[in-house]
Amino acid sequence: MSMLAIYDFLRMIISFVFVLGVLVFIHELGHYLAARWRGVHVDVFSIGFGKPLYRWHDKVGTEWRICPIPLGGYVRPHGFADPEDVSEEERAAYIEGKTFHGKDVGSRAIVIAAGPIFNFLLAIILYFGLFVTVGKHSLGEPVAQAIIADSAAAKAGIQPKDVILKIGDINHPGVENLVMYAQEHPDLSTTIAVKRDGKEITLPITIGSKENDGKKVGQLGVQLAINIIAGKPMSVGGAAVAAVQETWDVSKKTLVGLGQMITGQRSAKDLGGPIKIAQLSGQVSKGGFADLVNFMALLSISLGLINLFPIPVLDGGRLVFYVFEAIFRRPVPKPIQERAFQVGFVLILLLFAFSMYNDVTQLSWFRWLTGHSN
């Protein structure tokens, strides 16, 4: 292995640990601060999993841990387990008035919701820092870089260097919307407007199609050049508004993308796990600190959204239980909770396994072994 390869590998690992460490710390910090605010003592604040490498106690008695497996973390509020699930000795050791389950449902919901909320706040802060220092970069109009032979674009007469201005009824689609429109409309006969040599030309086009995971997906057959337009530093007020708007827009796009995976409009192969995050962390770190910060903001939003999914082992699942309790003035029956947590745990394991499978099958050595290296 060359020194350059070793350097790239180390940079990937360091970037991955840094990115995930910050996101996990902020998420758990939300739970921790909300618990302290609502009068709940916190027994443990752990970054990572496994046997602690280092631990210490603060002045209020919380044990802080640094653990070797950097794939998450947790905060353990005092008296978090249901009272009927612990022994009399454990209940006797509770600090009066400081237990999680001793608080009203509103306080418990605040503690649970604070983790995802802090992830969204982190994204806003990161975007704000970027916009106020380097501005907000944007993508210019998509430019045809190369045309695939016998493709829809070739048959329509699109040429390299054509600037794509419109497709169907979408003006100035941008790279992302252009690709999405084509994927969602296989075999559609429509028009595409391009700018060539300073003139706008409208061309008829029938979007091509291919089978992807048993579903027909449209394709144009044009390789696009991504033209990034550098932004200018914004005012503090403008950066704050733009940061909130960007966080909102990215959240919507992320949910739309997940919805398309569920409905089959988008390949589930796009779903990545820890290996893909590590690879992307290393890649974006090559572009400089600003690119890494932008990547962290995107991941922080994804982490916040995922934790709000109504799956019982996640924060969103617990919030669903608390909504039920607030409405009906009684907790969800214990057998239902237990079965829901079992199902949720299995779902999370399957999702993790599937994302890891996607990661591994995209590795170059795996594709070489299976004869899919091209």
Tab-separated table of C-alpha atoms in Angstrom:
chain	number	residue	atom	x	y	z
A	1	MET	CA	0.000	0.000	0.000
A	2	SER	CA	1.419	3.365	-1.050
A	3	MET	CA	1.908	6.249	1.361
A	4	LEU	CA	-0.800	8.184	-0.502
A	5	ALA	CA	-3.281	5.352	-0.001
A	6	ILE	CA	-2.393	5.163	3.692
A	7	TYR	CA	-2.830	8.923	4.000
A	8	ASP	CA	-6.235	8.790	2.284
A	9	PHE	CA	-7.338	5.926	4.540
A	10	LEU	CA	-6.272	7.747	7.698
A	11	ARG	CA	-7.976	10.921	6.526
A	12	MET	CA	-11.166	8.966	5.880
A	13	ILE	CA	-11.099	7.420	9.372
A	14	ILE	CA	-10.299	10.705	11.123
A	15	SER	CA	-12.964	12.588	9.153
A	16	PHE	CA	-15.539	9.881	9.858
A	17	VAL	CA	-14.852	9.836	13.604
A	18	PHE	CA	-14.887	13.633	13.735
A	19	VAL	CA	-18.126	14.015	11.774
A	20	LEU	CA	-20.033	11.257	13.525
A	21	GLY	CA	-18.602	12.215	16.921
A	22	VAL	CA	-19.835	15.796	16.611
A	23	LEU	CA	-23.298	14.774	15.383
A	24	VAL	CA	-23.765	12.168	18.118
A	25	PHE	CA	-22.485	14.522	20.816
A	26	ILE	CA	-24.895	17.278	19.786
A	27	HIS	CA	-27.822	14.855	19.595
A	28	GLU	CA	-27.143	13.448	23.052
A	29	LEU	CA	-26.395	16.929	24.399
A	30	GLY	CA	-29.954	17.851	23.466
A	31	HIS	CA	-31.298	14.993	25.585
A	32	TYR	CA	-28.916	15.865	28.425
A	33	LEU	CA	-29.698	19.582	28.589
A	34	ALA	CA	-33.435	18.989	28.277
A	35	ALA	CA	-33.282	16.456	31.111
A	36	ARG	CA	-31.418	18.917	33.327
A	37	TRP	CA	-33.930	21.635	32.416
A	38	ARG	CA	-36.886	19.420	33.362
A	39	GLY	CA	-35.277	18.380	36.649
A	40	VAL	CA	-34.203	14.868	35.630
A	41	HIS	CA	-30.821	13.635	36.837
A	42	VAL	CA	-28.653	12.038	34.130
A	43	ASP	CA	-26.754	8.915	35.176
A	44	VAL	CA	-24.609	8.408	32.044
A	45	PHE	CA	-23.578	10.431	28.992
A	46	SER	CA	-21.716	8.162	26.565
A	47	ILE	CA	-20.087	8.917	23.223
A	48	GLY	CA	-19.642	5.606	21.417
A	49	PHE	CA	-20.447	2.080	22.505
A	50	GLY	CA	-18.474	-0.663	24.207
A	51	LYS	CA	-16.218	-0.768	27.231
A	52	PRO	CA	-15.297	2.830	28.167
A	53	LEU	CA	-11.809	3.971	27.223
A	54	TYR	CA	-12.105	6.891	29.598
A	55	ARG	CA	-14.716	7.974	32.108
A	56	TRP	CA	-15.194	10.685	34.700
A	57	HIS	CA	-17.921	12.139	36.925
A	58	ASP	CA	-18.970	15.772	36.902
A	59	LYS	CA	-20.020	17.805	39.937
A	60	VAL	CA	-23.699	16.756	39.679
A	61	GLY	CA	-22.865	13.042	39.543
A	62	THR	CA	-23.258	12.289	35.819
A	63	GLU	CA	-20.786	9.743	34.482
A	64	TRP	CA	-19.259	10.798	31.149
A	65	ARG	CA	-17.823	8.073	28.921
A	66	ILE	CA	-15.679	7.882	25.796
A	67	CYS	CA	-16.128	4.454	24.204
A	68	PRO	CA	-14.281	2.769	21.295
A	69	ILE	CA	-17.120	2.028	18.848
A	70	PRO	CA	-17.969	5.410	17.232
A	71	LEU	CA	-21.347	4.441	15.776
A	72	GLY	CA	-23.556	6.338	18.185
A	73	GLY	CA	-23.956	7.212	21.819
A	74	TYR	CA	-26.570	7.524	24.521
A	75	VAL	CA	-27.796	9.461	27.523
A	76	ARG	CA	-29.258	7.460	30.397
A	77	PRO	CA	-31.681	9.568	32.453
A	78	HIS	CA	-32.135	8.610	36.091
A	79	GLY	CA	-35.091	6.239	36.499
A	80	PHE	CA	-35.546	5.811	32.748
A	81	ALA	CA	-36.811	2.221	32.998
A	82	ASP	CA	-40.463	1.656	33.843
A	83	PRO	CA	-40.818	1.401	37.653
A	84	GLU	CA	-42.343	-2.102	37.422
A	85	ASP	CA	-39.308	-3.333	35.487
A	86	VAL	CA	-36.749	-2.617	38.210
A	87	SER	CA	-36.121	-4.217	41.574
A	88	GLU	CA	-37.138	-2.730	44.897
A	89	GLU	CA	-33.452	-2.089	45.666
A	90	GLU	CA	-33.082	-0.007	42.500
A	91	ARG	CA	-36.254	1.949	43.231
A	92	ALA	CA	-35.038	2.578	46.761
A	93	ALA	CA	-31.871	4.166	45.334
A	94	TYR	CA	-33.805	6.649	43.194
A	95	ILE	CA	-33.222	10.330	43.884
A	96	GLU	CA	-36.586	11.734	44.881
A	97	GLY	CA	-38.025	14.092	42.279
A	98	LYS	CA	-35.174	13.425	39.790
A	99	THR	CA	-36.429	10.334	37.939
A	100	PHE	CA	-37.469	10.382	34.293
A	101	HIS	CA	-40.668	8.422	34.819
A	102	GLY	CA	-41.559	10.581	37.786
A	103	LYS	CA	-42.058	13.560	35.465
A	104	ASP	CA	-45.230	14.452	33.595
A	105	VAL	CA	-45.662	13.295	30.011
A	106	GLY	CA	-44.879	16.745	28.634
A	107	SER	CA	-41.481	16.854	30.347
A	108	ARG	CA	-40.649	13.343	29.161
A	109	ALA	CA	-41.595	14.277	25.602
A	110	ILE	CA	-39.360	17.369	25.765
A	111	VAL	CA	-36.373	15.276	26.879
A	112	ILE	CA	-36.882	12.780	24.054
A	113	ALA	CA	-37.588	15.363	21.334
A	114	ALA	CA	-34.589	17.520	22.254
A	115	GLY	CA	-32.093	15.164	20.577
A	116	PRO	CA	-33.472	15.501	17.028
A	117	ILE	CA	-34.212	19.191	17.619
A	118	PHE	CA	-30.550	19.799	18.460
A	119	ASN	CA	-29.551	18.083	15.208
A	120	PHE	CA	-31.675	20.567	13.252
A	121	LEU	CA	-30.261	23.440	15.312
A	122	LEU	CA	-26.732	22.217	14.564
A	123	ALA	CA	-27.503	22.201	10.830
A	124	ILE	CA	-28.811	25.776	11.062
A	125	ILE	CA	-25.693	26.895	12.935
A	126	LEU	CA	-23.375	25.182	10.438
A	127	TYR	CA	-25.194	26.671	7.448
A	128	PHE	CA	-25.191	30.065	9.129
A	129	GLY	CA	-21.430	29.864	9.617
A	130	LEU	CA	-20.916	28.946	5.968
A	131	PHE	CA	-23.250	31.600	4.570
A	132	VAL	CA	-21.855	34.423	6.693
A	133	THR	CA	-18.237	33.566	5.777
A	134	VAL	CA	-18.161	32.122	2.240
A	135	GLY	CA	-21.747	32.612	1.095
A	136	LYS	CA	-24.211	30.139	-0.345
A	137	HIS	CA	-22.986	28.232	-3.362
A	138	SER	CA	-25.515	27.295	-6.012
A	139	LEU	CA	-25.661	25.110	-9.090
A	140	GLY	CA	-25.857	26.790	-12.457
A	141	GLU	CA	-27.926	25.569	-15.386
A	142	PRO	CA	-27.102	21.943	-16.314
A	143	VAL	CA	-24.716	21.728	-19.251
A	144	ALA	CA	-24.475	18.698	-21.552
A	145	GLN	CA	-20.926	17.397	-21.244
A	146	ALA	CA	-21.279	14.244	-23.322
A	147	ILE	CA	-24.106	12.484	-25.146
A	148	ILE	CA	-24.531	8.729	-24.987
A	149	ALA	CA	-24.936	7.177	-28.438
A	150	ASP	CA	-28.476	6.067	-29.418
A	151	SER	CA	-29.894	7.602	-26.246
A	152	ALA	CA	-32.953	9.826	-25.946
A	153	ALA	CA	-30.712	12.893	-25.864
A	154	ALA	CA	-28.816	11.815	-28.978
A	155	LYS	CA	-32.024	11.127	-30.907
A	156	ALA	CA	-33.403	14.527	-29.873
A	157	GLY	CA	-30.310	16.283	-31.244
A	158	ILE	CA	-28.847	17.540	-27.976
A	159	GLN	CA	-25.170	18.403	-28.380
A	160	PRO	CA	-22.254	18.782	-25.976
A	161	LYS	CA	-22.109	22.277	-24.404
A	162	ASP	CA	-25.885	22.736	-24.769
A	163	VAL	CA	-27.298	24.458	-21.691
A	164	ILE	CA	-30.576	22.816	-20.669
A	165	LEU	CA	-33.154	25.516	-19.875
A	166	LYS	CA	-36.415	23.591	-19.728
A	167	ILE	CA	-37.857	20.092	-19.868
A	168	GLY	CA	-41.582	19.511	-20.131
A	169	ASP	CA	-43.242	22.271	-18.115
A	170	ILE	CA	-40.290	22.787	-15.746
A	171	ASN	CA	-38.269	25.945	-16.369
A	172	HIS	CA	-34.639	26.102	-15.184
A	173	PRO	CA	-34.804	22.599	-13.698
A	174	GLY	CA	-31.271	22.418	-12.357
A	175	VAL	CA	-29.274	19.199	-12.337
A	176	GLU	CA	-31.197	17.467	-9.546
A	177	ASN	CA	-34.689	18.256	-10.850
A	178	LEU	CA	-33.697	17.425	-14.421
A	179	VAL	CA	-32.454	13.971	-13.460
A	180	MET	CA	-35.479	13.393	-11.206
A	181	TYR	CA	-37.932	14.454	-13.926
A	182	ALA	CA	-36.341	12.066	-16.423
A	183	GLN	CA	-36.343	9.169	-13.944
A	184	GLU	CA	-40.008	9.674	-13.097
A	185	HIS	CA	-41.204	9.915	-16.722
A	186	PRO	CA	-39.932	6.920	-18.714
A	187	ASP	CA	-41.045	6.834	-22.373
A	188	LEU	CA	-42.690	10.267	-22.077
A	189	SER	CA	-42.811	12.325	-25.280
A	190	THR	CA	-42.243	15.986	-24.436
A	191	THR	CA	-39.958	18.885	-25.321
A	192	ILE	CA	-36.606	20.087	-24.044
A	193	ALA	CA	-35.289	23.631	-24.472
A	194	VAL	CA	-31.538	24.248	-24.738
A	195	LYS	CA	-29.329	27.275	-25.285
A	196	ARG	CA	-26.782	26.761	-28.046
A	197	ASP	CA	-24.426	29.471	-29.265
A	198	GLY	CA	-26.530	32.079	-27.490
A	199	LYS	CA	-29.806	30.950	-29.067
A	200	GLU	CA	-32.677	29.045	-27.414
A	201	ILE	CA	-33.770	25.928	-29.283
A	202	THR	CA	-36.745	23.714	-28.451
A	203	LEU	CA	-36.360	20.038	-29.342
A	204	PRO	CA	-38.896	17.182	-29.195
A	205	ILE	CA	-37.678	14.316	-27.047
A	206	THR	CA	-38.951	10.916	-25.943
A	207	ILE	CA	-37.367	10.054	-22.619
A	208	GLY	CA	-35.697	6.651	-22.670
A	209	SER	CA	-36.180	3.928	-20.084
A	210	LYS	CA	-34.456	1.005	-18.404
A	211	GLU	CA	-35.343	-1.645	-15.839
A	212	ASN	CA	-34.039	-0.926	-12.348
A	213	ASP	CA	-34.897	-3.396	-9.577
A	214	GLY	CA	-37.916	-4.562	-11.585
A	215	LYS	CA	-39.226	-1.027	-12.165
A	216	LYS	CA	-39.041	1.069	-15.309
A	217	VAL	CA	-36.945	4.219	-14.800
A	218	GLY	CA	-36.499	7.042	-17.294
A	219	GLN	CA	-33.137	8.259	-18.566
A	220	LEU	CA	-32.001	11.008	-20.910
A	221	GLY	CA	-28.602	9.638	-21.878
A	222	VAL	CA	-26.678	12.829	-21.266
A	223	GLN	CA	-23.731	13.330	-18.968
A	224	LEU	CA	-24.098	16.644	-17.202
A	225	ALA	CA	-21.390	19.045	-16.144
A	226	ILE	CA	-22.023	20.505	-12.695
A	227	ASN	CA	-21.413	24.226	-12.717
A	228	ILE	CA	-21.032	25.540	-9.175
A	229	ILE	CA	-21.600	29.263	-8.782
A	230	ALA	CA	-19.684	30.655	-5.815
A	231	GLY	CA	-21.681	32.753	-3.402
A	232	LYS	CA	-20.771	35.907	-1.534
A	233	PRO	CA	-20.682	36.310	2.255
A	234	MET	CA	-24.111	37.293	3.564
A	235	SER	CA	-25.132	39.663	6.295
A	236	VAL	CA	-25.819	38.153	9.707
A	237	GLY	CA	-29.581	38.520	9.255
A	238	GLY	CA	-29.551	37.215	5.700
A	239	ALA	CA	-27.374	34.254	6.663
A	240	ALA	CA	-29.688	33.373	9.562
A	241	VAL	CA	-32.785	33.372	7.336
A	242	ALA	CA	-30.993	31.450	4.579
A	243	ALA	CA	-29.723	28.861	7.086
A	244	VAL	CA	-33.225	28.141	8.372
A	245	GLN	CA	-34.569	27.962	4.807
A	246	GLU	CA	-31.764	25.627	3.699
A	247	THR	CA	-32.376	23.302	6.644
A	248	TRP	CA	-36.072	23.219	5.768
A	249	ASP	CA	-35.417	22.594	2.063
A	250	VAL	CA	-32.908	19.805	2.725
A	251	SER	CA	-35.338	18.192	5.183
A	252	LYS	CA	-38.107	18.184	2.563
A	253	LYS	CA	-35.822	16.772	-0.139
A	254	THR	CA	-34.581	14.060	2.213
A	255	LEU	CA	-38.120	12.986	3.076
A	256	VAL	CA	-39.128	13.034	-0.600
A	257	GLY	CA	-36.122	10.874	-1.456
A	258	LEU	CA	-36.954	8.361	1.277
A	259	GLY	CA	-40.560	8.308	0.131
A	260	GLN	CA	-39.438	7.560	-3.412
A	261	MET	CA	-37.335	4.651	-2.150
A	262	ILE	CA	-40.330	3.241	-0.300
A	263	THR	CA	-42.626	3.575	-3.335
A	264	GLY	CA	-40.007	2.250	-5.734
A	265	GLN	CA	-39.542	5.509	-7.667
A	266	ARG	CA	-35.928	5.547	-6.574
A	267	SER	CA	-33.517	2.686	-6.105
A	268	ALA	CA	-33.004	1.572	-2.506
A	269	LYS	CA	-29.349	1.053	-3.459
A	270	ASP	CA	-28.907	4.775	-2.785
A	271	LEU	CA	-29.346	4.047	0.922
A	272	GLY	CA	-25.938	4.097	2.566
A	273	GLY	CA	-24.590	3.035	5.930
A	274	PRO	CA	-21.476	3.637	8.028
A	275	ILE	CA	-19.029	2.610	5.299
A	276	LYS	CA	-20.551	5.021	2.793
A	277	ILE	CA	-20.590	7.816	5.383
A	278	ALA	CA	-16.905	7.133	6.095
A	279	GLN	CA	-16.050	7.200	2.392
A	280	LEU	CA	-17.976	10.423	1.807
A	281	SER	CA	-16.391	11.996	4.901
A	282	GLY	CA	-12.946	11.302	3.471
A	283	GLN	CA	-13.914	12.562	0.019
A	284	VAL	CA	-15.474	15.837	1.130
A	285	SER	CA	-12.577	16.535	3.498
A	286	LYS	CA	-10.365	16.775	0.404
A	287	GLY	CA	-12.401	19.773	-0.709
A	288	GLY	CA	-11.620	21.713	2.440
A	289	PHE	CA	-13.229	22.512	5.756
A	290	ALA	CA	-16.220	24.314	4.193
A	291	ASP	CA	-17.207	21.185	2.237
A	292	LEU	CA	-16.873	19.066	5.373
A	293	VAL	CA	-19.078	21.490	7.323
A	294	ASN	CA	-21.722	21.371	4.595
A	295	PHE	CA	-21.613	17.573	4.665
A	296	MET	CA	-21.998	17.599	8.451
A	297	ALA	CA	-25.087	19.803	8.133
A	298	LEU	CA	-26.649	17.358	5.657
A	299	LEU	CA	-25.922	14.394	7.920
A	300	SER	CA	-27.203	16.224	10.986
A	301	ILE	CA	-30.533	16.831	9.248
A	302	SER	CA	-30.716	13.169	8.212
A	303	LEU	CA	-29.952	12.057	11.769
A	304	GLY	CA	-32.654	14.340	13.143
A	305	LEU	CA	-35.248	13.095	10.659
A	306	ILE	CA	-34.431	9.415	11.102
A	307	ASN	CA	-34.721	9.705	14.877
A	308	LEU	CA	-38.195	11.193	14.466
A	309	PHE	CA	-39.497	8.205	12.516
A	310	PRO	CA	-42.351	6.546	14.469
A	311	ILE	CA	-40.335	3.399	15.192
A	312	PRO	CA	-40.486	2.506	18.908
A	313	VAL	CA	-36.734	2.122	19.509
A	314	LEU	CA	-36.188	5.608	18.064
A	315	ASP	CA	-37.101	8.943	19.623
A	316	GLY	CA	-40.088	9.290	17.280
A	317	GLY	CA	-41.572	6.015	18.471
A	318	ARG	CA	-41.401	7.088	22.103
A	319	LEU	CA	-43.017	10.400	21.189
A	320	VAL	CA	-45.927	8.504	19.610
A	321	PHE	CA	-46.410	6.676	22.899
A	322	TYR	CA	-46.366	9.977	24.782
A	323	VAL	CA	-48.948	11.492	22.432
A	324	PHE	CA	-51.191	8.501	23.156
A	325	GLU	CA	-50.631	8.974	26.893
A	326	ALA	CA	-51.385	12.703	26.710
A	327	ILE	CA	-54.632	12.117	24.797
A	328	PHE	CA	-55.990	9.122	26.726
A	329	ARG	CA	-54.472	10.039	30.097
A	330	ARG	CA	-52.867	6.633	30.462
A	331	PRO	CA	-49.737	4.957	29.060
A	332	VAL	CA	-49.826	2.574	26.128
A	333	PRO	CA	-50.479	-0.913	27.580
A	334	LYS	CA	-47.244	-2.656	28.535
A	335	PRO	CA	-47.676	-5.718	26.245
A	336	ILE	CA	-48.206	-3.434	23.249
A	337	GLN	CA	-45.114	-1.412	24.145
A	338	GLU	CA	-42.985	-4.530	24.469
A	339	ARG	CA	-44.162	-6.000	21.158
A	340	ALA	CA	-43.708	-2.638	19.422
A	341	PHE	CA	-40.133	-2.330	20.715
A	342	GLN	CA	-39.372	-5.856	19.527
A	343	VAL	CA	-40.694	-5.101	16.038
A	344	GLY	CA	-38.887	-1.760	15.986
A	345	PHE	CA	-35.609	-3.373	17.007
A	346	VAL	CA	-35.904	-5.921	14.200
A	347	LEU	CA	-36.697	-3.158	11.681
A	348	ILE	CA	-33.627	-1.182	12.721
A	349	LEU	CA	-31.420	-4.279	12.478
A	350	LEU	CA	-32.770	-5.041	9.006
A	351	LEU	CA	-32.253	-1.442	7.896
A	352	PHE	CA	-28.696	-1.477	9.237
A	353	ALA	CA	-27.965	-4.810	7.562
A	354	PHE	CA	-29.414	-3.601	4.246
A	355	SER	CA	-27.417	-0.355	4.309
A	356	MET	CA	-24.244	-2.305	5.140
A	357	TYR	CA	-24.997	-4.670	2.238
A	358	ASN	CA	-25.340	-1.679	-0.084
A	359	ASP	CA	-22.048	-0.285	1.219
A	360	VAL	CA	-20.131	-3.523	0.772
A	361	THR	CA	-21.493	-4.258	-2.719
A	362	GLN	CA	-20.323	-0.828	-3.873
A	363	LEU	CA	-16.740	-1.400	-2.717
A	364	SER	CA	-14.339	-1.843	-5.633
A	365	TRP	CA	-12.808	-5.076	-4.307
A	366	PHE	CA	-16.246	-6.663	-3.847
A	367	ARG	CA	-17.330	-5.671	-7.354
A	368	TRP	CA	-14.065	-7.150	-8.688
A	369	LEU	CA	-14.643	-10.420	-6.810
A	370	THR	CA	-18.196	-10.716	-8.146
A	371	GLY	CA	-17.276	-9.744	-11.693
A	372	HIS	CA	-19.098	-6.373	-11.648
A	373	SER	CA	-16.076	-4.090	-11.767
A	374	ASN	CA	-17.229	-2.188	-14.865
